[in-house]
């Protein structure tokens, strides 16, 4: 697996905040580093940078340092022992408020951790704080800016997690994806992001938005960090350990939305596919309708999931969200059934799609992160794969015409997460990824 950026895995000296999670855990286990030292380094980075990036919704430095000191005084609990992590503010934490990106839930204190968070703590991780999410993890942005250029969006809805990781405030952070909320911000911020197979990571304690779509994943600067974090959250170490050994074959599928990407994006991805010597793969015709079907399902499910908020606090919803919920409430039952039937039909075709190639390289975003902080970019290239429940991994390394990150993603068959991660490691290595 590629280790990460220059100096990221050096356990001593300056720049501890740049360490990867796996390198930090190894150094802590070997006695070459303390959890308190790396947590302190991350907190110092946040103090310097977060006024500009605004990645954190809640931060309790004293609590994080106290936990780090406890980790330093006990035997290693697991593969993330002593490692600081960020938690998206859609995911419940018992020791920190979880507002779901909405003033409706401002100050809300969950009674217990989400299961994915509990598993991270059991593995020894130190929760640094809560990262900003868009309003209910949908499309109305929070205050977070892209660390590469703070006049541009970091993407959504896992905006704070992506920006915090990209800016070296924390080595790994959790995100969720209902349309493109992990892959898009990872692509805009120039880091890796994994959206596992649907329902592989438990969503207990995660605010439902689109229950047939919602997926918990992670963002990091190395594939190895994604592997260990996903293994901890699923409790299936063997499944993800296979990523170290897998040598998947890769094809290139431009997708039916290819022409909607910016010309520079199409040129960059085509050049990458040529550089890797990837054969072109044509997706089944039915796949051309999946992005629209995902939109219908997401709108309808979000309207149902947020019905209580819509009824009790309509004045505290953004205009953008109210419009989406109104649209979802008006989806005809016949249209929703047809969209779900199409999704089921296309899922049944996935074995044929991956019959000759284990993994497909596909676009992840239309182009570079758009300017301005009033929108989060278009999730078009993610909708199909989220609807199908297939594992995807965003890969950094390409740059757009103005020098901002330009991501790509790989997708594998359902429950073939290790193949997607292994392919991401291979392609990331070819791109000679350099973190910001």
XYZ file of C-alpha atoms in Angstrom:
436
model
C 0.000 0.000 0.000
C 1.278 3.496 -0.661
C 2.430 5.073 2.563
C 1.298 8.633 1.896
C 2.942 11.984 1.443
C 6.449 13.199 2.112
C 7.379 12.837 5.769
C 3.935 11.556 6.719
C 5.208 8.350 8.251
C 8.161 9.792 10.163
C 7.455 8.947 13.822
C 9.705 11.560 15.353
C 10.596 15.197 14.894
C 8.473 17.940 13.432
C 5.227 17.317 11.637
C 3.629 14.638 13.827
C 0.253 15.869 12.590
C 1.239 14.618 9.130
C 1.578 10.983 10.212
C -0.771 8.364 8.853
C -2.959 6.476 11.289
C -1.197 3.170 10.669
C 2.250 4.689 11.140
C 1.170 6.452 14.316
C -0.367 3.273 15.755
C 2.809 1.320 14.985
C 5.005 3.981 16.587
C 2.792 4.123 19.678
C 2.842 0.330 20.002
C 6.638 0.344 19.690
C 7.029 3.003 22.359
C 8.495 5.508 19.879
C 5.538 7.885 20.142
C 2.828 8.712 22.634
C -0.807 9.225 21.877
C -0.629 12.496 23.780
C 2.101 13.749 21.451
C 0.210 13.114 18.199
C -3.111 14.320 19.622
C -1.359 17.505 20.780
C 0.195 17.966 17.332
C -3.203 17.637 15.647
C -4.766 20.089 18.080
C -1.970 22.572 17.394
C -2.581 22.234 13.648
C -6.286 22.853 14.198
C -5.521 25.949 16.272
C -3.414 27.334 13.417
C -5.658 26.455 10.485
C -9.283 26.001 11.457
C -10.133 29.683 11.435
C -9.601 29.465 7.671
C -10.824 25.928 6.943
C -13.645 25.642 9.530
C -13.707 21.843 9.464
C -14.823 21.239 13.055
C -18.331 21.516 14.480
C -17.237 20.568 17.996
C -13.796 20.185 19.533
C -12.945 19.383 23.154
C -9.163 19.540 23.412
C -9.079 18.754 27.112
C -11.194 15.631 26.710
C -9.126 14.414 23.754
C -5.863 14.898 25.648
C -7.274 13.150 28.709
C -8.257 10.165 26.564
C -4.828 10.147 24.927
C -3.144 10.023 28.327
C -5.359 7.075 29.303
C -4.333 5.303 26.105
C -0.693 5.901 26.978
C -1.220 4.289 30.365
C -2.850 1.077 29.152
C -1.877 -1.874 26.929
C -2.780 -1.498 23.227
C -6.468 -2.133 22.666
C -6.355 -2.632 18.925
C -4.979 -1.426 15.588
C -5.931 2.238 16.163
C -4.629 2.504 19.704
C -3.864 6.120 20.543
C -4.696 7.416 17.060
C -6.817 10.602 16.777
C -9.926 10.389 14.579
C -12.661 12.795 13.493
C -16.354 11.878 13.477
C -18.836 13.404 11.046
C -21.582 15.314 12.833
C -24.229 12.990 11.403
C -22.893 10.173 13.607
C -23.832 9.942 17.293
C -21.238 10.400 20.024
C -22.137 10.095 23.690
C -19.460 12.519 24.892
C -20.022 15.272 22.323
C -23.060 17.015 20.823
C -24.426 15.743 17.511
C -26.527 18.307 15.663
C -26.713 16.651 12.201
C -25.764 19.956 10.621
C -29.066 21.570 11.636
C -30.082 24.214 14.193
C -33.079 22.015 14.979
C -30.779 19.664 16.884
C -28.341 22.227 18.223
C -26.908 20.967 21.520
C -28.384 17.475 21.112
C -26.551 14.894 23.249
C -27.057 11.288 22.125
C -27.379 8.687 24.849
C -24.718 6.462 23.356
C -22.136 6.199 20.593
C -23.045 4.993 17.148
C -21.833 1.412 16.766
C -19.115 2.420 14.305
C -17.771 4.952 16.836
C -17.919 2.427 19.663
C -15.846 0.029 17.591
C -13.249 2.719 16.901
C -12.963 3.437 20.614
C -12.715 -0.282 21.371
C -9.788 -0.393 18.931
C -8.078 2.358 20.921
C -8.885 5.402 18.795
C -9.074 8.858 20.376
C -12.088 10.857 19.186
C -10.772 14.349 18.544
C -14.149 15.945 17.820
C -17.059 16.279 15.416
C -16.487 17.415 11.847
C -18.867 19.664 9.947
C -21.594 18.115 7.821
C -23.974 19.837 5.464
C -27.556 20.228 6.685
C -28.726 16.676 7.405
C -25.931 15.454 5.125
C -27.728 16.775 2.058
C -26.938 19.763 -0.133
C -27.135 22.947 1.952
C -23.476 23.625 2.864
C -21.887 24.279 6.203
C -19.035 26.763 6.734
C -16.147 24.473 5.712
C -13.765 25.613 2.966
C -11.444 23.653 0.709
C -7.961 23.670 2.300
C -6.302 23.914 -1.122
C -8.135 27.164 -1.839
C -10.525 28.464 0.786
C -12.589 30.285 -1.838
C -13.700 26.872 -3.195
C -16.070 24.247 -1.789
C -14.643 21.139 -0.131
C -17.664 19.196 -1.387
C -20.371 17.654 0.726
C -21.751 16.276 2.820
C -18.631 14.947 4.570
C -17.080 18.364 4.112
C -15.466 18.742 7.511
C -14.025 15.233 7.511
C -12.467 15.663 4.073
C -11.051 19.106 4.804
C -9.673 18.111 8.209
C -7.871 15.086 6.784
C -6.589 16.954 3.729
C -5.252 19.765 5.913
C -3.435 17.338 8.244
C -5.633 18.150 11.235
C -6.377 14.451 11.786
C -5.158 11.328 9.943
C -8.563 9.725 9.423
C -12.187 10.779 9.785
C -15.552 9.120 9.293
C -17.987 10.119 6.581
C -21.296 8.937 5.200
C -22.586 8.685 1.644
C -26.169 8.761 0.405
C -25.350 10.088 -3.083
C -21.687 11.164 -3.317
C -20.886 12.463 0.155
C -17.599 10.613 0.701
C -16.219 10.322 -2.814
C -16.985 13.887 -3.908
C -15.297 15.722 -0.988
C -12.383 13.277 -1.094
C -11.942 14.077 -4.790
C -12.219 17.844 -4.279
C -9.810 17.812 -1.316
C -7.225 15.465 -2.815
C -7.423 12.495 -0.424
C -8.645 8.900 -0.395
C -12.179 7.992 0.619
C -13.895 4.613 0.873
C -17.621 3.979 0.567
C -17.891 0.316 1.508
C -20.463 -2.152 0.260
C -23.916 -1.046 1.404
C -24.802 -2.216 4.931
C -21.311 -3.585 5.591
C -20.656 -0.942 8.249
C -23.516 -0.739 10.777
C -25.550 2.469 10.602
C -26.905 2.159 14.139
C -26.567 5.610 15.677
C -26.273 7.376 12.310
C -29.071 9.819 11.444
C -31.089 8.160 8.648
C -31.415 10.165 5.439
C -31.928 7.561 2.724
C -32.088 4.191 4.503
C -31.632 2.118 1.344
C -28.610 4.251 0.373
C -26.901 5.499 3.557
C -23.391 4.067 3.923
C -20.717 4.762 6.548
C -17.135 5.034 5.317
C -13.866 6.818 5.966
C -11.523 9.453 4.561
C -7.740 9.333 4.898
C -4.478 10.241 3.202
C -3.426 6.608 2.650
C -5.166 3.454 1.506
C -3.683 1.566 4.450
C -5.560 3.883 6.812
C -8.818 3.179 4.982
C -8.184 -0.554 5.239
C -7.628 -0.586 8.994
C -10.485 1.840 9.715
C -12.966 -0.138 7.608
C -11.817 -3.396 9.189
C -12.396 -1.980 12.671
C -15.829 -0.546 11.827
C -17.064 -3.769 10.212
C -15.411 -6.116 12.682
C -14.263 -8.146 9.656
C -10.483 -7.909 9.678
C -10.005 -10.820 7.280
C -12.158 -9.225 4.580
C -10.020 -6.100 4.500
C -6.672 -7.787 5.142
C -7.178 -9.351 1.712
C -6.573 -5.901 0.226
C -2.882 -6.341 1.039
C -2.718 -9.434 -1.160
C -5.263 -8.737 -3.890
C -4.099 -8.084 -7.447
C -7.364 -7.185 -9.182
C -7.704 -6.641 -12.896
C -8.963 -3.174 -13.825
C -11.062 -1.877 -16.704
C -12.085 1.672 -17.624
C -15.779 2.562 -17.844
C -16.424 6.182 -18.870
C -20.124 5.729 -17.851
C -23.198 7.141 -19.566
C -22.666 10.521 -17.899
C -19.197 10.931 -19.443
C -20.072 13.883 -21.660
C -21.264 15.893 -18.662
C -17.747 15.960 -17.207
C -15.583 18.959 -17.996
C -13.273 18.499 -21.010
C -10.168 18.676 -18.816
C -11.587 15.907 -16.629
C -12.266 13.675 -19.604
C -8.777 14.306 -20.941
C -7.135 13.540 -17.586
C -9.072 10.330 -17.007
C -8.559 9.101 -20.558
C -4.839 9.760 -20.240
C -4.738 7.879 -16.939
C -6.574 4.895 -18.423
C -4.122 4.870 -21.340
C -1.174 5.141 -18.953
C -2.466 2.132 -17.024
C -3.251 0.233 -20.219
C -6.870 -0.321 -19.216
C -9.390 -1.803 -21.648
C -12.650 0.084 -22.106
C -15.795 -1.449 -20.630
C -19.297 -0.624 -21.839
C -21.913 -0.717 -19.100
C -25.358 -2.262 -19.689
C -27.891 0.098 -21.284
C -30.103 0.077 -18.190
C -27.281 1.763 -16.257
C -27.970 4.963 -18.186
C -31.114 5.463 -16.073
C -29.641 4.761 -12.648
C -28.561 8.297 -11.718
C -32.102 9.550 -12.247
C -33.500 6.592 -10.313
C -31.167 7.295 -7.399
C -32.374 10.889 -7.266
C -36.007 9.782 -7.073
C -35.299 7.262 -4.311
C -33.131 9.666 -2.323
C -35.692 12.470 -2.506
C -38.524 10.190 -1.391
C -36.571 8.537 1.420
C -35.192 11.846 2.722
C -38.728 13.263 2.847
C -39.833 10.311 4.960
C -36.744 10.307 7.180
C -36.986 14.031 7.927
C -40.760 14.208 8.178
C -40.659 15.093 11.895
C -38.297 17.996 11.300
C -40.334 19.156 8.294
C -43.530 19.173 10.358
C -42.239 20.625 13.623
C -39.555 23.100 12.528
C -40.076 24.117 8.882
C -38.734 27.576 9.693
C -35.372 26.079 10.698
C -34.897 24.214 7.424
C -33.023 25.862 4.585
C -35.009 26.809 1.489
C -32.927 24.289 -0.446
C -33.852 21.451 1.905
C -37.533 22.374 2.032
C -37.642 22.267 -1.764
C -36.025 18.827 -1.776
C -38.400 17.485 0.873
C -41.410 18.899 -0.956
C -40.164 17.232 -4.111
C -39.691 13.941 -2.264
C -43.151 14.074 -0.745
C -44.641 14.464 -4.202
C -42.881 11.484 -5.811
C -45.611 9.211 -7.196
C -45.636 5.711 -5.759
C -45.408 4.285 -9.267
C -42.228 6.285 -9.967
C -40.633 5.155 -6.717
C -41.490 1.506 -7.414
C -40.094 1.769 -10.930
C -36.850 3.301 -9.657
C -36.422 0.525 -7.106
C -37.210 -2.146 -9.675
C -34.602 -0.693 -12.021
C -32.036 -0.697 -9.210
C -32.788 -4.331 -8.405
C -32.519 -5.289 -12.067
C -29.172 -3.543 -12.437
C -27.812 -5.086 -9.237
C -28.596 -8.460 -10.767
C -26.459 -7.462 -13.761
C -23.385 -6.611 -11.670
C -21.830 -10.114 -11.918
C -21.838 -9.734 -15.702
C -20.370 -6.217 -15.452
C -17.458 -7.595 -13.431
C -17.142 -10.878 -15.324
C -13.878 -9.901 -17.053
C -12.505 -7.195 -14.722
C -12.543 -7.154 -10.926
C -12.595 -3.364 -10.695
C -13.620 -0.450 -12.902
C -11.966 2.969 -13.031
C -14.760 5.544 -13.393
C -15.115 9.327 -13.014
C -15.896 10.679 -9.560
C -16.582 14.396 -10.149
C -17.359 16.692 -13.065
C -14.174 18.682 -12.516
C -12.296 20.609 -9.865
C -14.082 21.906 -6.767
C -16.326 24.765 -7.909
C -15.633 28.266 -6.593
C -17.754 29.605 -3.764
C -19.080 28.060 -0.555
C -22.789 28.257 -1.357
C -22.953 24.835 -3.052
C -21.106 21.525 -2.721
C -20.790 20.334 -6.314
C -22.672 17.707 -8.305
C -22.681 14.040 -7.124
C -23.680 12.793 -10.586
C -20.840 10.298 -11.034
C -21.457 8.724 -7.616
C -25.214 8.216 -7.761
C -25.161 4.995 -9.793
C -22.701 3.150 -7.559
C -24.344 4.292 -4.331
C -27.700 3.036 -5.588
C -26.177 -0.307 -6.547
C -24.515 -0.658 -3.136
C -21.124 -1.382 -4.666
C -17.872 -0.460 -2.873
C -16.033 2.555 -4.250
C -12.769 4.272 -3.393
C -11.829 7.850 -4.326
C -8.199 8.216 -5.421
C -6.229 11.480 -5.386
C -3.274 12.444 -7.526
C -4.630 14.138 -10.632
C -4.877 17.923 -10.864
C -7.277 20.085 -12.816
C -6.477 23.050 -15.049
C -6.126 25.512 -12.141
C -4.075 23.110 -10.027
C -6.842 21.977 -7.669
C -7.269 18.244 -6.994
C -9.161 16.213 -9.537
C -10.219 12.853 -8.197
C -11.127 9.558 -9.780
C -12.743 6.503 -8.256
C -12.701 2.750 -8.593
C -15.711 0.522 -8.101
C -15.847 -3.226 -7.480
C -18.548 -5.832 -7.185
C -20.685 -6.039 -4.068
C -18.670 -7.386 -1.110
C -15.433 -7.081 -3.096
C -14.201 -4.151 -1.009
C -10.677 -5.546 -0.820
C -10.424 -5.462 -4.619
C -11.482 -1.799 -4.723
C -8.940 -0.861 -2.050
C -6.150 -2.831 -3.700
C -6.871 -1.154 -7.038
C -6.877 2.245 -5.350
C -3.459 1.496 -3.872
C -2.108 0.484 -7.275
C -3.476 3.521 -9.100
C -2.489 5.862 -6.265
C 1.029 4.529 -6.507
C 1.124 5.143 -10.238
C -0.060 8.696 -9.680
C 2.698 9.177 -7.070
C 0.213 10.814 -4.723
C 1.467 13.858 -2.882
C -0.694 15.172 -0.052
C -1.218 18.954 0.200
